[in-house]
Coordinates of C-alpha atoms in Angstrom, one line a residue:
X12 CA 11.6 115.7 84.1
X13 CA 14.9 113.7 83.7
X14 CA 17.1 114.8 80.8
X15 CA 18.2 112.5 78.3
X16 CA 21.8 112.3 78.3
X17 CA 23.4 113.8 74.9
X18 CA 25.0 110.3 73.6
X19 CA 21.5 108.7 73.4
X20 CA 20.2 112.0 72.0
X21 CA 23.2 111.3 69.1
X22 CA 22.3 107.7 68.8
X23 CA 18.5 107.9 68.1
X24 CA 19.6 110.8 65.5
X25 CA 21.7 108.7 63.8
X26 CA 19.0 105.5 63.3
X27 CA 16.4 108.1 62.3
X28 CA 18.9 109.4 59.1
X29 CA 19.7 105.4 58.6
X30 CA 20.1 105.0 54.2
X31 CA 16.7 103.6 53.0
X32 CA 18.2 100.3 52.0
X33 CA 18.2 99.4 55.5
X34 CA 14.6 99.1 55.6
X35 CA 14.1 97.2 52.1
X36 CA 13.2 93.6 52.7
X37 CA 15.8 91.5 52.7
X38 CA 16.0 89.5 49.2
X39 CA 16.5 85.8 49.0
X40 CA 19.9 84.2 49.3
X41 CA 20.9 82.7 45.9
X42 CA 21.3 79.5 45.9
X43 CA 24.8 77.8 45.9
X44 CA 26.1 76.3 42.8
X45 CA 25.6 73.1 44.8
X46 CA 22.4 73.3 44.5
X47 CA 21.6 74.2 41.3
X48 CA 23.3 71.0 40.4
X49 CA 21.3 69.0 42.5
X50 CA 17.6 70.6 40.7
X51 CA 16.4 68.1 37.7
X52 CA 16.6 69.9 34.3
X53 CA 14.3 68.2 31.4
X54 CA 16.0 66.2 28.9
X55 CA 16.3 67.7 25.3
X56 CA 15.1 64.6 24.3
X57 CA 12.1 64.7 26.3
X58 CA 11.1 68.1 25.3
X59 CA 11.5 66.9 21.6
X60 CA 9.2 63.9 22.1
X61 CA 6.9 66.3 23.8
X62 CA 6.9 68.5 20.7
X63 CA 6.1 65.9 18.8
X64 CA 3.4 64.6 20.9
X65 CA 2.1 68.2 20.5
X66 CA 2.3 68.7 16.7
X67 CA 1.1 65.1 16.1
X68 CA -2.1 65.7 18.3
X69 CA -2.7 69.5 17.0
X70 CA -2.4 68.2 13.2
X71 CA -4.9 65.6 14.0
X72 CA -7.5 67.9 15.4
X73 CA -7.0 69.9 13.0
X74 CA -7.8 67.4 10.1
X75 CA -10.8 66.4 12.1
X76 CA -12.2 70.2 12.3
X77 CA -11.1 71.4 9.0
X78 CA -9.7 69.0 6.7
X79 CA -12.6 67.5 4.4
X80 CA -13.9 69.0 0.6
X81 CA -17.4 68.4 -0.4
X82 CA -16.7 68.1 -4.1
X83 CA -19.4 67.4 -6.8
X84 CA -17.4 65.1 -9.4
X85 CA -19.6 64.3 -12.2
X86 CA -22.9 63.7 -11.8
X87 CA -22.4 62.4 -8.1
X88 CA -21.5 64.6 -4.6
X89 CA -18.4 63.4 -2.8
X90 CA -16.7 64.3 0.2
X91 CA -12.9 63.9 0.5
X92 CA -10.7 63.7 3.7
X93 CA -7.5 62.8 4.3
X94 CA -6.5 60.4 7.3
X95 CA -4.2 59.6 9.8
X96 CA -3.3 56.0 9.1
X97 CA -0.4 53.7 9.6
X98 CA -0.7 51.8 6.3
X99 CA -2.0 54.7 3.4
X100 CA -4.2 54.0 0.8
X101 CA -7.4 55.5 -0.3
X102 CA -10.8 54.5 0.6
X103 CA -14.2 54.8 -1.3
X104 CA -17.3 54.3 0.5
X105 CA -20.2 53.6 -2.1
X106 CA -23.2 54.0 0.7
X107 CA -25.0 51.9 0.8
X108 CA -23.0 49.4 -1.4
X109 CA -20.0 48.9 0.9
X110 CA -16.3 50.3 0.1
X111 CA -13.8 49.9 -2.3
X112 CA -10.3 50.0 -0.9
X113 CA -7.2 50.6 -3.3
X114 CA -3.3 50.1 -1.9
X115 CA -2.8 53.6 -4.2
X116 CA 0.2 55.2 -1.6
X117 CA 2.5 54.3 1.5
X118 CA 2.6 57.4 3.7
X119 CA 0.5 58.2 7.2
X120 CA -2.2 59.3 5.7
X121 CA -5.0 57.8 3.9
X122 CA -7.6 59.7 1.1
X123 CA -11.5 58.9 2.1
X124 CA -13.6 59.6 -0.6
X125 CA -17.1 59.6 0.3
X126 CA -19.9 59.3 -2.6
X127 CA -22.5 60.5 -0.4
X128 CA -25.6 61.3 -3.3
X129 CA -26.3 61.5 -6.9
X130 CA -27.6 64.6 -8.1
X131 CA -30.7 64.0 -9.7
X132 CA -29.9 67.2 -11.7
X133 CA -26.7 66.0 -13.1
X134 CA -28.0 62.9 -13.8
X135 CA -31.0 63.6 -15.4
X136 CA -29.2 66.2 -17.9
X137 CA -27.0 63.1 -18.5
X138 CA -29.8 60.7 -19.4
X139 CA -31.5 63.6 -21.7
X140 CA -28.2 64.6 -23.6
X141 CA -26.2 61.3 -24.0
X142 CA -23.5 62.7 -26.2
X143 CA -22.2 64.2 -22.8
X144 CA -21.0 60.6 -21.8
X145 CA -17.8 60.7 -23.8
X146 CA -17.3 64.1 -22.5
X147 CA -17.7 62.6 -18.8
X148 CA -14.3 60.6 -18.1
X149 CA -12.3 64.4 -18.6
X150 CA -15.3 66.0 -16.7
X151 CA -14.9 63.6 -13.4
X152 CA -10.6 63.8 -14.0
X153 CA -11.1 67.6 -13.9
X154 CA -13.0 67.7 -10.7
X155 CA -10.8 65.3 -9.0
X156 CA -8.2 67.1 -10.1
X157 CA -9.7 70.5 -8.1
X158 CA -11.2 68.6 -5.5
X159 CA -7.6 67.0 -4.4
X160 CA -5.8 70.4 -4.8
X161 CA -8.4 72.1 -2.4
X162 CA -8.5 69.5 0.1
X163 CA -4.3 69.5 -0.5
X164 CA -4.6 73.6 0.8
X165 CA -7.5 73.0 3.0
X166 CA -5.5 70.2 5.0
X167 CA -2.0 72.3 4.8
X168 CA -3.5 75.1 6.4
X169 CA -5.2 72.6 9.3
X170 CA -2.5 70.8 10.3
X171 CA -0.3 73.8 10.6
X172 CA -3.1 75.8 12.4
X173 CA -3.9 73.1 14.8
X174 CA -0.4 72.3 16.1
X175 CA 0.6 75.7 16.5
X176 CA -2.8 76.1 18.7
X177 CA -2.2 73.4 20.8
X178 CA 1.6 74.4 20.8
X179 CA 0.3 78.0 22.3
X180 CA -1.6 76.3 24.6
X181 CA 0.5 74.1 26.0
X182 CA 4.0 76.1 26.2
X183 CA 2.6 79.6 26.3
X184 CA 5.4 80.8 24.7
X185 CA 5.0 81.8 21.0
X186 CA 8.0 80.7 19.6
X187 CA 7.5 77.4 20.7
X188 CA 4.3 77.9 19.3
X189 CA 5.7 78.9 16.0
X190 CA 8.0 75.9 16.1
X191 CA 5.3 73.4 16.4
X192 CA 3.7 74.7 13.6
X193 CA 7.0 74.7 11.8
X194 CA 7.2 71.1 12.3
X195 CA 4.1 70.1 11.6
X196 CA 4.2 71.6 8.1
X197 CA 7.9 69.4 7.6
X198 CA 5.9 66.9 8.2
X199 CA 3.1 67.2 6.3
X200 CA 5.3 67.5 3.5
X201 CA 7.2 64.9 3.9
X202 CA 4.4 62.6 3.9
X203 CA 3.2 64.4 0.5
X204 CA 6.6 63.6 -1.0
X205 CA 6.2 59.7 0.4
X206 CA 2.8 59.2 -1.4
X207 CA 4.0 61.0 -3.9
X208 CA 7.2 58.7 -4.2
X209 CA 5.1 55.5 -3.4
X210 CA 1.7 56.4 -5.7
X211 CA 0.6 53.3 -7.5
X212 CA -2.1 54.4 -10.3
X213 CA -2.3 50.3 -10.8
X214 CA -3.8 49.9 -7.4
X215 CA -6.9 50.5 -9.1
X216 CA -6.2 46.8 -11.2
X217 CA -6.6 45.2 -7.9
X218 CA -9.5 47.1 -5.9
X219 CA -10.8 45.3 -2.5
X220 CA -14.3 45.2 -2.4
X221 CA -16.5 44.9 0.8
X222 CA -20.4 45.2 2.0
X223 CA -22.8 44.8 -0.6
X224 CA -20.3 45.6 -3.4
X225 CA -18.9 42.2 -3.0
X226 CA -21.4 40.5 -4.4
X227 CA -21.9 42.5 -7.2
X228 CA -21.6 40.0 -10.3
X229 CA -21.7 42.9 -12.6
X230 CA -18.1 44.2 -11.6
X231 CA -16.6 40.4 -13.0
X232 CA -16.8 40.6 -16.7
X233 CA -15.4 38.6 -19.3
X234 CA -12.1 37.1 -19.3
X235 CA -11.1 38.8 -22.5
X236 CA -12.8 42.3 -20.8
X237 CA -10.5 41.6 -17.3
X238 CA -7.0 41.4 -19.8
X239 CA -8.6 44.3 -22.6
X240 CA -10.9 47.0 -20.7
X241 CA -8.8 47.0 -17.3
X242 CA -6.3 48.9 -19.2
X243 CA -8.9 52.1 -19.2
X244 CA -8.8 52.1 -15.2
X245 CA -4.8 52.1 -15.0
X246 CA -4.0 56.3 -15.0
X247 CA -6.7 58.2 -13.3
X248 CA -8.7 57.4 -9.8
X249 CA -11.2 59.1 -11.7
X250 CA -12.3 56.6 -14.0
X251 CA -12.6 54.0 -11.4
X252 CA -14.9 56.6 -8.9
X253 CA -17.3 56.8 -13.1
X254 CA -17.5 52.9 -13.2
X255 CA -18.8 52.9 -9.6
X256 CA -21.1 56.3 -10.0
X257 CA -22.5 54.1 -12.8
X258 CA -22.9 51.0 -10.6
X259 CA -24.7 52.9 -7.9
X260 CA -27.3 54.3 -10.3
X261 CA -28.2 51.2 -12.1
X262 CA -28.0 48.8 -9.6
X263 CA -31.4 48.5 -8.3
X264 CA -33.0 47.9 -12.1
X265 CA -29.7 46.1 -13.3
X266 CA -30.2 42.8 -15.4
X267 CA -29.4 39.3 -14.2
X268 CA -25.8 38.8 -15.4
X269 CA -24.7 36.5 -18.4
X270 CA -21.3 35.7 -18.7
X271 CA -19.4 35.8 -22.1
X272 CA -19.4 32.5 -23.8
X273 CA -15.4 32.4 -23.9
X274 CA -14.7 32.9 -20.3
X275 CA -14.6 30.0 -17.7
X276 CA -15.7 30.4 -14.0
X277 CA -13.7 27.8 -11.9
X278 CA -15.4 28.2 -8.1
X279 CA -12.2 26.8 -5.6
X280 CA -12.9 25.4 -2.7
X281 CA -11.1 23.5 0.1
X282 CA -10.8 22.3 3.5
X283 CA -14.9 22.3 4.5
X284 CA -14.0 20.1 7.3
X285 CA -17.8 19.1 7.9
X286 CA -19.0 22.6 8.2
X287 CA -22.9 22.6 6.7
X288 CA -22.7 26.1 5.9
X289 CA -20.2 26.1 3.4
X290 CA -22.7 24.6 1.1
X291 CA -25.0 27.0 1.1
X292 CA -22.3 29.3 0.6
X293 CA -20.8 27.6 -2.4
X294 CA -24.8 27.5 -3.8
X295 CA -25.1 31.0 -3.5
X296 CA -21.5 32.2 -5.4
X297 CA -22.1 29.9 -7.7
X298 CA -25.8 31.3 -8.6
X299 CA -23.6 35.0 -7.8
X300 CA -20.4 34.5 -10.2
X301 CA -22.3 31.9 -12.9
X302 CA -19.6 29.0 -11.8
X303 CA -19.0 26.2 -14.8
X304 CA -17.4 24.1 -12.5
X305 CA -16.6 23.8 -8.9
X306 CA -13.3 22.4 -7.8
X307 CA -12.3 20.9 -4.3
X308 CA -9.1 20.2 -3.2
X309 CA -9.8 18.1 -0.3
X310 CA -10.5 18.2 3.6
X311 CA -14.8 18.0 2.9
X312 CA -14.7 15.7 6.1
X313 CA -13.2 15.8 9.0
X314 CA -12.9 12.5 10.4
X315 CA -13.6 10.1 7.5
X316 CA -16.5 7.6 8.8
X317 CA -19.3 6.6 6.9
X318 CA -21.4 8.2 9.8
X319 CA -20.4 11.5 8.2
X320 CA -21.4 10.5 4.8
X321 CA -24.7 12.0 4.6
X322 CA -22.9 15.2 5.2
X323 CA -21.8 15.3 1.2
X324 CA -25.8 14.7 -0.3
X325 CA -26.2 18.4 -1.2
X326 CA -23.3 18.3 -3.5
X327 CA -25.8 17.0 -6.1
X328 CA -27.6 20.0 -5.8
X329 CA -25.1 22.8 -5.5
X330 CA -25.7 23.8 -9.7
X331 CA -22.4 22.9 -10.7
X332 CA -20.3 19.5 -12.2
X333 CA -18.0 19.0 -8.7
X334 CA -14.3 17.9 -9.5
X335 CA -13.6 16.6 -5.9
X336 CA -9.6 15.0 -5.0
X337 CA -9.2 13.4 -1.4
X338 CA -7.5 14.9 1.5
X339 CA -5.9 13.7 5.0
X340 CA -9.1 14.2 6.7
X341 CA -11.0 12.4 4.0
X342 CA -11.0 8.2 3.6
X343 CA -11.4 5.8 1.2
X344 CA -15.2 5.5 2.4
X345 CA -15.8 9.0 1.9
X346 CA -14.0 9.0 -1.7
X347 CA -16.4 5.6 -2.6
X348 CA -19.7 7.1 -1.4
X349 CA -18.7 10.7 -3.8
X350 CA -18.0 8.1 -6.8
X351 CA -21.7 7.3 -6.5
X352 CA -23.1 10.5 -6.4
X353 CA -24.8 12.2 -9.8
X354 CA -22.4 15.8 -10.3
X355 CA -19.2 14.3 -9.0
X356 CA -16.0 13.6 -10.6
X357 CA -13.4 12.2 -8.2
X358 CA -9.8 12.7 -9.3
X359 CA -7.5 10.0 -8.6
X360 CA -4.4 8.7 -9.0
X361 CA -3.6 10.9 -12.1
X362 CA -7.3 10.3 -13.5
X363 CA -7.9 13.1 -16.0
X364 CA -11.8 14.3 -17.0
X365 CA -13.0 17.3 -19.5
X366 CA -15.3 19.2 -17.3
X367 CA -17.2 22.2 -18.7
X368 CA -14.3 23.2 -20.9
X369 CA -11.3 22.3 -19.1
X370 CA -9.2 19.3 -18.8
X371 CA -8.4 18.4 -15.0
X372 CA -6.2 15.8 -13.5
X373 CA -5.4 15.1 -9.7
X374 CA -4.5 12.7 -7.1
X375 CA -5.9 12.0 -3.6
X376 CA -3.4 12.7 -0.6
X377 CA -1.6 9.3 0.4
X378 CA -2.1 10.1 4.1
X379 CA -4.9 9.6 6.2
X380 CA -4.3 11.4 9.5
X381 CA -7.9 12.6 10.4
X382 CA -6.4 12.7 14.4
X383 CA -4.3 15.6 13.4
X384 CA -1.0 13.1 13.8
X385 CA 2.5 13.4 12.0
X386 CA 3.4 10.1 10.4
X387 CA 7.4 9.0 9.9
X388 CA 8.4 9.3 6.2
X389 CA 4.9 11.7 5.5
X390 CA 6.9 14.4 3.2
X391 CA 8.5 11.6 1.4
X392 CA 5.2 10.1 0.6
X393 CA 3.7 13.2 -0.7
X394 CA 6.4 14.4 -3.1
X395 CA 5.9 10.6 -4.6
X396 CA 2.2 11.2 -4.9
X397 CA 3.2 14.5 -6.8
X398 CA 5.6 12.7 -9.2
X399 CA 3.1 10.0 -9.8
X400 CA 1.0 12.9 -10.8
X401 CA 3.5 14.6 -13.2
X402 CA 3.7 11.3 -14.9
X403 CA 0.6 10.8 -15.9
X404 CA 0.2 15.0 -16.8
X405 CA 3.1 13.5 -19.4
X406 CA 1.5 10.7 -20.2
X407 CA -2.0 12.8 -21.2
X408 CA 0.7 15.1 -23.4
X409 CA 2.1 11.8 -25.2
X410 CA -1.3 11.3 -26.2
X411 CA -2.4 15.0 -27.3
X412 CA -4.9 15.3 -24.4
X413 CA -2.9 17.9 -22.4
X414 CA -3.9 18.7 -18.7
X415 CA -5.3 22.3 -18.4
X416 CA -5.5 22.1 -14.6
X417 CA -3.7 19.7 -11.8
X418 CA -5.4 19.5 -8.2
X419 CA -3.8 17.8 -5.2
X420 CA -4.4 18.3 -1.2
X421 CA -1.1 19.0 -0.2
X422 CA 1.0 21.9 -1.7
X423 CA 4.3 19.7 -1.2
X424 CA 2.6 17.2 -3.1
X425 CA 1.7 20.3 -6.1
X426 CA 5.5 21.3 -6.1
X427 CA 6.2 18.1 -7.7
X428 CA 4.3 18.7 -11.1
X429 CA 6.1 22.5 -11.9
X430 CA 6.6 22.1 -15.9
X431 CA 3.9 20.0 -16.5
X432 CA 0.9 22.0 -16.5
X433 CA 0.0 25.5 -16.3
X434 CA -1.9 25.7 -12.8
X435 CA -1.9 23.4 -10.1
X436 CA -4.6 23.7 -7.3
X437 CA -3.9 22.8 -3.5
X438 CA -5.2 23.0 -0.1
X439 CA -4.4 21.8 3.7
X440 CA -2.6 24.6 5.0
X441 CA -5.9 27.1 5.8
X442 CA -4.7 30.2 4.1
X443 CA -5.0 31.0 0.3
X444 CA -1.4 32.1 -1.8
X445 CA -0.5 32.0 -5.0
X446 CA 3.1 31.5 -6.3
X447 CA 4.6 30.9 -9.5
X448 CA 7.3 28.0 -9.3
X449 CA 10.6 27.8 -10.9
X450 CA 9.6 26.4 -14.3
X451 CA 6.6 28.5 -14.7
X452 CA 3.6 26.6 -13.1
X453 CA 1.4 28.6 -10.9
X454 CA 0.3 27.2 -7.6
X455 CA -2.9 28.1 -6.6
X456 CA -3.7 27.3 -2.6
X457 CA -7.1 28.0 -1.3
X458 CA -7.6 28.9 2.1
X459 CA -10.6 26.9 4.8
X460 CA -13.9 27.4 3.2
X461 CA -15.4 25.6 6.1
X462 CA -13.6 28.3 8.4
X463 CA -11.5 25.0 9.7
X464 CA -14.6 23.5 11.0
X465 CA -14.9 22.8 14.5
X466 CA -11.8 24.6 15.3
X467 CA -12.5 27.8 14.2
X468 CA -13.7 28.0 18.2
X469 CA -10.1 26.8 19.6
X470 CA -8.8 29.8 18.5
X471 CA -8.7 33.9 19.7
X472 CA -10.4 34.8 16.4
X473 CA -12.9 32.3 14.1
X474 CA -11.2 31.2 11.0
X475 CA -12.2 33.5 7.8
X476 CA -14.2 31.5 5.1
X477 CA -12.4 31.7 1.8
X478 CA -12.6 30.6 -2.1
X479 CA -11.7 31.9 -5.3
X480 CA -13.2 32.3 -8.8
X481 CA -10.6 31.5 -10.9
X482 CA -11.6 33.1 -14.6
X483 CA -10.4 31.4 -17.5
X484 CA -10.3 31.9 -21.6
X485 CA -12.2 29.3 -23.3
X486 CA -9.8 29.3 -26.5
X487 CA -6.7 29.0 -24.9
X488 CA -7.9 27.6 -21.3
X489 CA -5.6 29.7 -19.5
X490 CA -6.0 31.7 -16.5
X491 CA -6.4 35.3 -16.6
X492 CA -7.6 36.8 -13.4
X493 CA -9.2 35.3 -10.0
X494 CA -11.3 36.6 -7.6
X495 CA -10.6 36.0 -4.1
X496 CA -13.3 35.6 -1.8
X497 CA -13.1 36.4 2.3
X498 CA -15.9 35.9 4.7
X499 CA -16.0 36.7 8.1
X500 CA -16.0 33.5 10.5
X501 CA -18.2 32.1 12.9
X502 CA -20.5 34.8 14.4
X503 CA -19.2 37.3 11.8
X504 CA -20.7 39.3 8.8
X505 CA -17.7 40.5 7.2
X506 CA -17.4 40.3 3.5
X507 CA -14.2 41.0 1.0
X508 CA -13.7 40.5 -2.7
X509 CA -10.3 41.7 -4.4
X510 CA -9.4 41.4 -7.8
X511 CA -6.2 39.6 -9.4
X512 CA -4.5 39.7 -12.4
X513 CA -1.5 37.5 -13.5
X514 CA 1.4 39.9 -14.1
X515 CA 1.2 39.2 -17.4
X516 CA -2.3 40.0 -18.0
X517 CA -1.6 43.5 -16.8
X518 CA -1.5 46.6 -18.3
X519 CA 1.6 47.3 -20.5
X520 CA 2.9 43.4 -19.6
X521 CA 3.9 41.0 -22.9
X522 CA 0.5 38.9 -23.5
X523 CA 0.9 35.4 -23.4
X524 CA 0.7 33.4 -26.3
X525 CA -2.5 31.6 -27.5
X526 CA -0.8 28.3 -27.8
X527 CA 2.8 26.7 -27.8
X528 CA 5.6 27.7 -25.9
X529 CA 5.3 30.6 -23.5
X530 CA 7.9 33.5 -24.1
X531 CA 10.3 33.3 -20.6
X532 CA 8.9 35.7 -17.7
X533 CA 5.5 35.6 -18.8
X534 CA 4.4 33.4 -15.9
X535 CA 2.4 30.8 -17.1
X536 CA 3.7 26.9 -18.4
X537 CA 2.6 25.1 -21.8
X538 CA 2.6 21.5 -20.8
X539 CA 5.8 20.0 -22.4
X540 CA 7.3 22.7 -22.9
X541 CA 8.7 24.2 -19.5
X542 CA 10.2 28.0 -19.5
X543 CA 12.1 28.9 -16.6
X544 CA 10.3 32.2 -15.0
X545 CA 11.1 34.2 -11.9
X546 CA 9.4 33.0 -9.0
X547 CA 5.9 35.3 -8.6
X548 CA 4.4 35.9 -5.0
X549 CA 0.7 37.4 -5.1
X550 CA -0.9 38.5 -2.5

């Protein structure tokens, strides 16, 4: 055998005693500085959108799992949860009545309140010991009281929960975790401070009303009882939630309705435009609302021909006098054939007639443009009809028969007669306002209640049907609330009522005086005797 030479012998020794470290696998380079540059790093204002996106989805899961109080309140069951909403407010759902809807707070959440059963227990102890009703009012405050405060908790502790869940499970990390919960409960109490800040208890003066509710005659009353009893409802959503526990148990053996001898039901109407279901319509609110007079301010046709004429016959029939002025869309035909028609009173060129209580005067519109078509020197026109009108409102003052209530087609035409009168009626432009002018005449304009006619189909949407009960004291024949009246358009089933009062019919507000010369400010105008008022916009 061949020896192995001594300096091989050496060499193999030496690899065999080699340090350890030569053997370790060999780490990864680190990367150059250069590079690092080049890797994308999130924004911090991405990650704080994400975080957002996070705590805003976790505190809405959490509501949804957590967030609702079954409360008893009175003698009735309830449910309250608060919502995510862009808009605020609180909701009531009277099942199956329909839903009361109150502009109470500003803040992105909204309270549903949920009367979902009465408890026959409650109830019947009520009906056996009656001297518990005046006990009732503090009994339903006290358990809205407790059942806000625990939904309050109940809804802290969701919302804070839920984000910091879904922060866990999304980042993994705890103390982002932590911080989405962190946020969540900033939030939350910042929204609490905005309702807070923003809480209207009057909200409950003007209450929307929709699905069966709104044609509930019984929740009208009396003119005097809109101005006097309203003021009960002005502190506490409580005694609004008693009125409708009260409604919900009687309504199926209710009474037929009788109004008050001093109030006035004025049913406005406008713009039919030829559309046959408006009449039954108007039948049925004024069998609903016991209507004294019905008022139209124009647009019943749509083209004007005495083909069309046949179209006005059920106005004798409707159960109502009919106080009719002539629009754009309406001609001299149409306004001769409603002359001779048993019911009607056509107002014309400052003509002034005592219907059911009330003295009206109007004029008919001095264009005829049934094509839709703008005619030189049209604005001038109407503002002449208007003063034309405000003479003869003067001239019926000379002679001690003052005007209680003006109607013309056009508002520009209405402008004309501020001073003169105390409300002036209009039409034409398809959606309802209500403004108080400069020298304190309120302008009443009715939206389409036709739904435009024929052209509720040229648009996206139908046109909503819409008219007003306007109420009004028989002693001093002055407004003093209106109801206004939404129904869905062609092909829908919608219904809305809300309530109005004139700000100074409302709680706390400086009554108007019975006669004369109004104080200044308190929105209304004595004929004669103009007082210049801040302009009013109603909604």
């Amino acid at each position: 055998m061949a020896r192995v030479p001594a300096a091989v012998l050496h060499v193999l020794d030496r690899i065999r005693r080699a340090p350890r470290a030569l053997v370790r696998p060999r780490r990864a380079a680190r990367p150059s500085p250069a590079a690092v540059e080049l890797a994308p790093r999130p924004r911090p204002w991405t990650r704080a959108l994400g975080l957002v996106a996070v705590v805003l989805a976790g505190a809405w899961l959490g509501l949804l799992i957590v967030g609702d109080v079954r409360v008893p309140v009175g003698p009735m069951n309830t449910t309250m949860t608060l919502r995510p909403s862009l808009t605020g407010g609180t909701k009531i759902n009277v099942s199956p009545l329909g839903a009361l809807q109150l502009d109470s707070h500003v803040a992105p959440v909204r309270l549903d309140v949920n009367v979902d059963q009465l408890d026959p227990d409650r109830a019947q102890a009520l009906v056996d010991h009656p001297e518990r009703l005046s006990g009732l009012q503090d009994e339903v405050a006290r358990d809205v009281e407790h059942g806000t405060l625990d939904l309050a908790v109940r809804s802290c502790v969701a919302v804070v929960a839920g984000a910091t869940a879904l922060g866990l499970a999304v980042y993994r990390r705890p103390r982002r975790a932590l911080a989405a919960g962190g946020l969540a409960f900033t939030l939350l109490a910042a929204s609490g401070g905005t309702a807070y800040a923003t809480w209207n208890p009057d909200s409950v003066l003007e209450p929307k009303f929709s699905g069966l509710l709104s044609s509930a005659p019984s929740l009208v009353g009396d003119a005097r009882s809109i101005v006097t009893e309203f003021d009960i409802y002005q502190k506490e959503l409580a005694r609004l939630v008693t009125n409708v526990t009260k409604l919900y148990d009687v309504t199926s053996t209710l009474p037929a309705y009788q109004p008050d001898p001093t109030t006035i039901r004025v049913l406005h109407v406008s713009d039919i435009h030829l559309n046959p279901a408006s009449w039954k319509i108007i039948a049925s609110l004024v069998e609903q609302y016991k209507v004294n007079v019905i008022v139209d301010s124009g647009d019943t046709m749509d083209h004007g021909t005495a083909a069309e004429n046949g179209f006005l016959d059920p106005v004798e029939d409707l159960g109502a006098p009919y106080v009719w002025v002539r629009g754009n869309h309406d001609s001299l035909v149409t306004q001769r054939y409603l002359e001779g028609l048993k019911n009607v009173h056509v107002l014309d060129d400052g003509r002034a007639r005592t219907v059911a209580g009330l003295r009206f005067a109007g004029i008919g519109d001095p264009q005829f443009t049934p094509d839709r078509s703008t005619k030189p020197g049209a604005e001038a026109s109407q503002e002449l009809a208007g003063a034309r009108l405000a003479s003869a409102l003067r001239d019926q003052r000379a002679a001690g028969t003052p005007v209680d209530v003006a109607i013309a087609h056009e508002p520009s035409a209405a402008r004309e007669v501020d001073g003169e009168v105390p409300l002036v009626l209009a039409g034409h432009v398809h959606h309802e306002d209500m403004e108080v002018m400069k020298y304190g005449t309120r302008l009443r304009i009715e939206g389409s209640t036709g739904g435009s006619g024929l052209r509720a189909v040229e648009g996206t949407y139908p046109d909503p049907i819409q008219a007003s009960i306007l109420y009004f004291d028989r002693d001093t024949r002055r407004l003093q609330a209106w109801d206004q009246i939404k129904l869905g358009g062609l092909g829908l089933t919608t219904a809305e009522v809300s309530r109005h009062l004139p700000k100074e019919n409302q709680p706390g507000a400086t009554p108007s005086p019975t006669g004369g010369t109004p104080s200044p400010g308190d929105g209304t105008a004595s004929p004669g005797s103009p007082s210049p008022s801040p302009a009013e916009s109603t909604p």
